[in-house]
């Protein structure tokens, strides 16, 4: 899902919504293994590795870390894998990928965070839904993005 603005004023209005955390985002992810709970809230602290290409997760705050939080629920199980619905409360760098890997359930295909290779370097993380307000009128904007062919073949 890509959000664009036609005017600078609209861009500023949208950016403010993202910064305040008022944009609701829903993702789907297929994990290598299923988490022990059907639903949970994960709260951790993130920093970037020295090269800046990977998020490092900790259970404790440290210098330069940012808190990250997400809710997940299991939508479906298939073999060892699970289809999760994820709603991040914060929008940190690689947050979903890093948090799921940290609890021992990396996303399928996410080699950077411990997942097994899958279909031509694809990772099974999908932006499913976004909800925000029109920056000028305040009207609700909802965008749904159905999963593609690779998803339908897997789940």
JSON list of C-alpha atoms in Angstrom, two decimals:
[
{"chain": "A", "resi": 1, "resn": "UNK", "atom": "CA", "xyz": [0.00, 0.00, 0.00]},
{"chain": "A", "resi": 2, "resn": "UNK", "atom": "CA", "xyz": [1.42, 3.34, -1.06]},
{"chain": "A", "resi": 3, "resn": "UNK", "atom": "CA", "xyz": [0.00, 6.63, 0.23]},
{"chain": "A", "resi": 4, "resn": "UNK", "atom": "CA", "xyz": [0.60, 9.74, -1.86]},
{"chain": "A", "resi": 5, "resn": "UNK", "atom": "CA", "xyz": [-0.43, 13.39, -1.62]},
{"chain": "A", "resi": 6, "resn": "UNK", "atom": "CA", "xyz": [-1.16, 15.85, -4.43]},
{"chain": "A", "resi": 7, "resn": "UNK", "atom": "CA", "xyz": [-0.33, 18.99, -2.44]},
{"chain": "A", "resi": 8, "resn": "UNK", "atom": "CA", "xyz": [2.21, 19.97, 0.17]},
{"chain": "A", "resi": 9, "resn": "UNK", "atom": "CA", "xyz": [-0.59, 20.71, 2.67]},
{"chain": "A", "resi": 10, "resn": "UNK", "atom": "CA", "xyz": [-2.01, 17.22, 2.17]},
{"chain": "A", "resi": 11, "resn": "UNK", "atom": "CA", "xyz": [1.46, 15.72, 2.57]},
{"chain": "A", "resi": 12, "resn": "UNK", "atom": "CA", "xyz": [1.98, 17.55, 5.85]},
{"chain": "A", "resi": 13, "resn": "UNK", "atom": "CA", "xyz": [-1.45, 16.40, 7.08]},
{"chain": "A", "resi": 14, "resn": "UNK", "atom": "CA", "xyz": [-0.72, 12.78, 6.22]},
{"chain": "A", "resi": 15, "resn": "UNK", "atom": "CA", "xyz": [2.76, 12.92, 7.76]},
{"chain": "A", "resi": 16, "resn": "UNK", "atom": "CA", "xyz": [1.27, 14.27, 11.00]},
{"chain": "A", "resi": 17, "resn": "UNK", "atom": "CA", "xyz": [-1.13, 11.32, 11.15]},
{"chain": "A", "resi": 18, "resn": "UNK", "atom": "CA", "xyz": [1.73, 8.85, 10.71]},
{"chain": "A", "resi": 19, "resn": "UNK", "atom": "CA", "xyz": [3.86, 10.65, 13.33]},
{"chain": "A", "resi": 20, "resn": "UNK", "atom": "CA", "xyz": [0.99, 10.70, 15.86]},
{"chain": "A", "resi": 21, "resn": "UNK", "atom": "CA", "xyz": [0.26, 7.03, 15.24]},
{"chain": "A", "resi": 22, "resn": "UNK", "atom": "CA", "xyz": [-3.32, 7.68, 14.18]},
{"chain": "A", "resi": 23, "resn": "UNK", "atom": "CA", "xyz": [-2.96, 5.74, 10.91]},
{"chain": "A", "resi": 24, "resn": "UNK", "atom": "CA", "xyz": [-4.21, 2.19, 11.43]},
{"chain": "A", "resi": 25, "resn": "UNK", "atom": "CA", "xyz": [-2.18, -0.43, 9.59]},
{"chain": "A", "resi": 26, "resn": "UNK", "atom": "CA", "xyz": [-2.85, -4.14, 9.29]},
{"chain": "A", "resi": 27, "resn": "UNK", "atom": "CA", "xyz": [-0.37, -6.65, 7.93]},
{"chain": "A", "resi": 28, "resn": "UNK", "atom": "CA", "xyz": [-0.46, -10.36, 7.27]},
{"chain": "A", "resi": 29, "resn": "UNK", "atom": "CA", "xyz": [2.61, -12.52, 7.78]},
{"chain": "A", "resi": 30, "resn": "UNK", "atom": "CA", "xyz": [3.30, -16.22, 7.38]},
{"chain": "A", "resi": 31, "resn": "UNK", "atom": "CA", "xyz": [5.70, -17.34, 10.09]},
{"chain": "A", "resi": 32, "resn": "UNK", "atom": "CA", "xyz": [7.95, -20.40, 9.96]},
{"chain": "A", "resi": 33, "resn": "UNK", "atom": "CA", "xyz": [6.44, -21.65, 13.23]},
{"chain": "A", "resi": 34, "resn": "UNK", "atom": "CA", "xyz": [3.39, -20.74, 15.30]},
{"chain": "A", "resi": 35, "resn": "UNK", "atom": "CA", "xyz": [3.65, -18.58, 18.40]},
{"chain": "A", "resi": 36, "resn": "UNK", "atom": "CA", "xyz": [2.45, -20.25, 21.62]},
{"chain": "A", "resi": 37, "resn": "UNK", "atom": "CA", "xyz": [-0.41, -17.76, 22.09]},
{"chain": "A", "resi": 38, "resn": "UNK", "atom": "CA", "xyz": [-3.31, -17.32, 19.66]},
{"chain": "A", "resi": 39, "resn": "UNK", "atom": "CA", "xyz": [-3.08, -13.55, 20.23]},
{"chain": "A", "resi": 40, "resn": "UNK", "atom": "CA", "xyz": [-0.65, -11.31, 22.07]},
{"chain": "A", "resi": 41, "resn": "UNK", "atom": "CA", "xyz": [0.88, -7.85, 22.34]},
{"chain": "A", "resi": 42, "resn": "UNK", "atom": "CA", "xyz": [4.64, -7.64, 21.85]},
{"chain": "A", "resi": 43, "resn": "UNK", "atom": "CA", "xyz": [6.54, -4.74, 23.40]},
{"chain": "A", "resi": 44, "resn": "UNK", "atom": "CA", "xyz": [10.27, -4.42, 22.83]},
{"chain": "A", "resi": 45, "resn": "UNK", "atom": "CA", "xyz": [13.05, -1.90, 22.25]},
{"chain": "A", "resi": 46, "resn": "UNK", "atom": "CA", "xyz": [14.72, -1.48, 18.86]},
{"chain": "A", "resi": 47, "resn": "UNK", "atom": "CA", "xyz": [18.06, -0.13, 17.72]},
{"chain": "A", "resi": 48, "resn": "UNK", "atom": "CA", "xyz": [19.76, -0.44, 14.34]},
{"chain": "A", "resi": 49, "resn": "UNK", "atom": "CA", "xyz": [22.87, -2.53, 13.86]},
{"chain": "A", "resi": 50, "resn": "UNK", "atom": "CA", "xyz": [26.06, -0.53, 13.14]},
{"chain": "A", "resi": 51, "resn": "UNK", "atom": "CA", "xyz": [25.63, -0.97, 9.37]},
{"chain": "A", "resi": 52, "resn": "UNK", "atom": "CA", "xyz": [22.02, 0.27, 9.58]},
{"chain": "A", "resi": 53, "resn": "UNK", "atom": "CA", "xyz": [20.60, -2.63, 7.59]},
{"chain": "A", "resi": 54, "resn": "UNK", "atom": "CA", "xyz": [18.99, -4.60, 10.41]},
{"chain": "A", "resi": 55, "resn": "UNK", "atom": "CA", "xyz": [16.97, -3.89, 13.55]},
{"chain": "A", "resi": 56, "resn": "UNK", "atom": "CA", "xyz": [18.25, -5.24, 16.85]},
{"chain": "A", "resi": 57, "resn": "UNK", "atom": "CA", "xyz": [15.58, -6.14, 19.42]},
{"chain": "A", "resi": 58, "resn": "UNK", "atom": "CA", "xyz": [15.87, -6.06, 23.20]},
{"chain": "A", "resi": 59, "resn": "UNK", "atom": "CA", "xyz": [13.49, -6.54, 26.09]},
{"chain": "A", "resi": 60, "resn": "UNK", "atom": "CA", "xyz": [15.12, -3.62, 27.92]},
{"chain": "A", "resi": 61, "resn": "UNK", "atom": "CA", "xyz": [15.57, 0.01, 27.03]},
{"chain": "A", "resi": 62, "resn": "UNK", "atom": "CA", "xyz": [19.09, 1.06, 26.12]},
{"chain": "A", "resi": 63, "resn": "UNK", "atom": "CA", "xyz": [20.79, 4.19, 24.89]},
{"chain": "A", "resi": 64, "resn": "UNK", "atom": "CA", "xyz": [19.39, 5.15, 21.49]},
{"chain": "A", "resi": 65, "resn": "UNK", "atom": "CA", "xyz": [16.65, 2.50, 21.51]},
{"chain": "A", "resi": 66, "resn": "UNK", "atom": "CA", "xyz": [13.02, 3.14, 20.56]},
{"chain": "A", "resi": 67, "resn": "UNK", "atom": "CA", "xyz": [10.05, 1.33, 22.01]},
{"chain": "A", "resi": 68, "resn": "UNK", "atom": "CA", "xyz": [8.00, -0.72, 19.56]},
{"chain": "A", "resi": 69, "resn": "UNK", "atom": "CA", "xyz": [4.69, -2.46, 20.09]},
{"chain": "A", "resi": 70, "resn": "UNK", "atom": "CA", "xyz": [2.43, -4.62, 17.97]},
{"chain": "A", "resi": 71, "resn": "UNK", "atom": "CA", "xyz": [-0.60, -6.87, 18.39]},
{"chain": "A", "resi": 72, "resn": "UNK", "atom": "CA", "xyz": [-0.90, -10.15, 16.56]},
{"chain": "A", "resi": 73, "resn": "UNK", "atom": "CA", "xyz": [-3.48, -12.88, 16.27]},
{"chain": "A", "resi": 74, "resn": "UNK", "atom": "CA", "xyz": [-3.33, -16.24, 14.55]},
{"chain": "A", "resi": 75, "resn": "UNK", "atom": "CA", "xyz": [-5.74, -16.40, 11.61]},
{"chain": "A", "resi": 76, "resn": "UNK", "atom": "CA", "xyz": [-4.85, -19.87, 10.35]},
{"chain": "A", "resi": 77, "resn": "UNK", "atom": "CA", "xyz": [-2.41, -22.72, 10.97]},
{"chain": "A", "resi": 78, "resn": "UNK", "atom": "CA", "xyz": [-1.00, -24.92, 8.23]},
{"chain": "A", "resi": 79, "resn": "UNK", "atom": "CA", "xyz": [1.59, -27.51, 9.25]},
{"chain": "A", "resi": 80, "resn": "UNK", "atom": "CA", "xyz": [4.23, -25.71, 11.32]},
{"chain": "A", "resi": 81, "resn": "UNK", "atom": "CA", "xyz": [3.44, -22.34, 9.73]},
{"chain": "A", "resi": 82, "resn": "UNK", "atom": "CA", "xyz": [0.92, -19.74, 10.84]},
{"chain": "A", "resi": 83, "resn": "UNK", "atom": "CA", "xyz": [-0.85, -16.89, 9.12]},
{"chain": "A", "resi": 84, "resn": "UNK", "atom": "CA", "xyz": [-0.82, -13.92, 11.49]},
{"chain": "A", "resi": 85, "resn": "UNK", "atom": "CA", "xyz": [-2.73, -10.65, 11.41]},
{"chain": "A", "resi": 86, "resn": "UNK", "atom": "CA", "xyz": [-0.47, -7.92, 12.78]},
{"chain": "A", "resi": 87, "resn": "UNK", "atom": "CA", "xyz": [-1.39, -4.42, 13.92]},
{"chain": "A", "resi": 88, "resn": "UNK", "atom": "CA", "xyz": [1.66, -2.31, 14.77]},
{"chain": "A", "resi": 89, "resn": "UNK", "atom": "CA", "xyz": [1.16, 0.55, 17.24]},
{"chain": "A", "resi": 90, "resn": "UNK", "atom": "CA", "xyz": [4.52, 2.04, 16.25]},
{"chain": "A", "resi": 91, "resn": "UNK", "atom": "CA", "xyz": [6.16, 2.19, 12.85]},
{"chain": "A", "resi": 92, "resn": "UNK", "atom": "CA", "xyz": [9.79, 1.36, 13.47]},
{"chain": "A", "resi": 93, "resn": "UNK", "atom": "CA", "xyz": [12.41, 0.19, 10.97]},
{"chain": "A", "resi": 94, "resn": "UNK", "atom": "CA", "xyz": [11.83, -3.54, 10.24]},
{"chain": "A", "resi": 95, "resn": "UNK", "atom": "CA", "xyz": [9.71, -3.71, 13.40]},
{"chain": "A", "resi": 96, "resn": "UNK", "atom": "CA", "xyz": [7.42, -6.60, 12.47]},
{"chain": "A", "resi": 97, "resn": "UNK", "atom": "CA", "xyz": [10.20, -8.69, 10.98]},
{"chain": "A", "resi": 98, "resn": "UNK", "atom": "CA", "xyz": [12.55, -8.13, 13.91]},
{"chain": "A", "resi": 99, "resn": "UNK", "atom": "CA", "xyz": [9.98, -8.63, 16.68]},
{"chain": "A", "resi": 100, "resn": "UNK", "atom": "CA", "xyz": [8.63, -11.88, 15.26]},
{"chain": "A", "resi": 101, "resn": "UNK", "atom": "CA", "xyz": [12.16, -13.22, 14.77]},
{"chain": "A", "resi": 102, "resn": "UNK", "atom": "CA", "xyz": [13.08, -12.16, 18.32]},
{"chain": "A", "resi": 103, "resn": "UNK", "atom": "CA", "xyz": [10.30, -14.31, 19.80]},
{"chain": "A", "resi": 104, "resn": "UNK", "atom": "CA", "xyz": [11.47, -17.26, 17.69]},
{"chain": "A", "resi": 105, "resn": "UNK", "atom": "CA", "xyz": [8.93, -17.08, 14.85]},
{"chain": "A", "resi": 106, "resn": "UNK", "atom": "CA", "xyz": [10.61, -15.49, 11.80]},
{"chain": "A", "resi": 107, "resn": "UNK", "atom": "CA", "xyz": [8.65, -14.67, 8.69]},
{"chain": "A", "resi": 108, "resn": "UNK", "atom": "CA", "xyz": [8.88, -17.22, 5.90]},
{"chain": "A", "resi": 109, "resn": "UNK", "atom": "CA", "xyz": [11.46, -16.08, 3.35]},
{"chain": "A", "resi": 110, "resn": "UNK", "atom": "CA", "xyz": [12.97, -13.42, 5.63]},
{"chain": "A", "resi": 111, "resn": "UNK", "atom": "CA", "xyz": [16.58, -14.63, 5.50]},
{"chain": "A", "resi": 112, "resn": "UNK", "atom": "CA", "xyz": [17.88, -11.40, 7.11]},
{"chain": "A", "resi": 113, "resn": "UNK", "atom": "CA", "xyz": [15.97, -12.23, 10.31]},
{"chain": "A", "resi": 114, "resn": "UNK", "atom": "CA", "xyz": [16.40, -16.00, 10.39]},
{"chain": "A", "resi": 115, "resn": "UNK", "atom": "CA", "xyz": [13.69, -17.20, 8.04]},
{"chain": "A", "resi": 116, "resn": "UNK", "atom": "CA", "xyz": [14.26, -19.91, 5.43]},
{"chain": "A", "resi": 117, "resn": "UNK", "atom": "CA", "xyz": [14.61, -18.86, 1.78]},
{"chain": "A", "resi": 118, "resn": "UNK", "atom": "CA", "xyz": [11.32, -18.89, -0.10]},
{"chain": "A", "resi": 119, "resn": "UNK", "atom": "CA", "xyz": [10.34, -18.13, -3.72]},
{"chain": "A", "resi": 120, "resn": "UNK", "atom": "CA", "xyz": [12.87, -15.84, -5.35]},
{"chain": "A", "resi": 121, "resn": "UNK", "atom": "CA", "xyz": [13.74, -13.73, -2.32]},
{"chain": "A", "resi": 122, "resn": "UNK", "atom": "CA", "xyz": [10.14, -12.90, -1.38]},
{"chain": "A", "resi": 123, "resn": "UNK", "atom": "CA", "xyz": [9.18, -12.60, 2.25]},
{"chain": "A", "resi": 124, "resn": "UNK", "atom": "CA", "xyz": [5.68, -13.49, 3.38]},
{"chain": "A", "resi": 125, "resn": "UNK", "atom": "CA", "xyz": [4.80, -10.08, 4.83]},
{"chain": "A", "resi": 126, "resn": "UNK", "atom": "CA", "xyz": [1.89, -8.23, 3.24]},
{"chain": "A", "resi": 127, "resn": "UNK", "atom": "CA", "xyz": [0.38, -4.78, 3.90]},
{"chain": "A", "resi": 128, "resn": "UNK", "atom": "CA", "xyz": [-3.29, -5.80, 4.03]},
{"chain": "A", "resi": 129, "resn": "UNK", "atom": "CA", "xyz": [-5.19, -2.69, 5.18]},
{"chain": "A", "resi": 130, "resn": "UNK", "atom": "CA", "xyz": [-4.62, 0.99, 5.92]},
{"chain": "A", "resi": 131, "resn": "UNK", "atom": "CA", "xyz": [-7.01, 3.50, 7.45]},
{"chain": "A", "resi": 132, "resn": "UNK", "atom": "CA", "xyz": [-6.40, 7.23, 7.82]},
{"chain": "A", "resi": 133, "resn": "UNK", "atom": "CA", "xyz": [-8.30, 10.51, 7.47]},
{"chain": "A", "resi": 134, "resn": "UNK", "atom": "CA", "xyz": [-8.37, 12.71, 4.43]},
{"chain": "A", "resi": 135, "resn": "UNK", "atom": "CA", "xyz": [-6.02, 15.56, 5.39]},
{"chain": "A", "resi": 136, "resn": "UNK", "atom": "CA", "xyz": [-8.42, 18.27, 4.19]},
{"chain": "A", "resi": 137, "resn": "UNK", "atom": "CA", "xyz": [-11.95, 16.93, 4.76]},
{"chain": "A", "resi": 138, "resn": "UNK", "atom": "CA", "xyz": [-11.31, 14.55, 7.67]},
{"chain": "A", "resi": 139, "resn": "UNK", "atom": "CA", "xyz": [-13.28, 11.82, 5.89]},
{"chain": "A", "resi": 140, "resn": "UNK", "atom": "CA", "xyz": [-12.19, 8.27, 6.61]},
{"chain": "A", "resi": 141, "resn": "UNK", "atom": "CA", "xyz": [-10.00, 6.69, 3.95]},
{"chain": "A", "resi": 142, "resn": "UNK", "atom": "CA", "xyz": [-9.70, 2.91, 3.92]},
{"chain": "A", "resi": 143, "resn": "UNK", "atom": "CA", "xyz": [-7.50, 0.94, 1.57]},
{"chain": "A", "resi": 144, "resn": "UNK", "atom": "CA", "xyz": [-7.62, -2.85, 1.32]},
{"chain": "A", "resi": 145, "resn": "UNK", "atom": "CA", "xyz": [-5.00, -4.80, -0.58]},
{"chain": "A", "resi": 146, "resn": "UNK", "atom": "CA", "xyz": [-5.87, -8.46, -1.17]},
{"chain": "A", "resi": 147, "resn": "UNK", "atom": "CA", "xyz": [-2.95, -10.90, -1.13]},
{"chain": "A", "resi": 148, "resn": "UNK", "atom": "CA", "xyz": [-1.34, -11.84, -4.43]},
{"chain": "A", "resi": 149, "resn": "UNK", "atom": "CA", "xyz": [-0.97, -15.17, -6.17]},
{"chain": "A", "resi": 150, "resn": "UNK", "atom": "CA", "xyz": [1.94, -16.41, -4.02]},
{"chain": "A", "resi": 151, "resn": "UNK", "atom": "CA", "xyz": [-0.19, -15.91, -0.92]},
{"chain": "A", "resi": 152, "resn": "UNK", "atom": "CA", "xyz": [-3.21, -17.67, -2.33]},
{"chain": "A", "resi": 153, "resn": "UNK", "atom": "CA", "xyz": [-1.00, -20.64, -3.21]},
{"chain": "A", "resi": 154, "resn": "UNK", "atom": "CA", "xyz": [0.38, -20.80, 0.34]},
{"chain": "A", "resi": 155, "resn": "UNK", "atom": "CA", "xyz": [-2.62, -19.92, 2.52]}
]
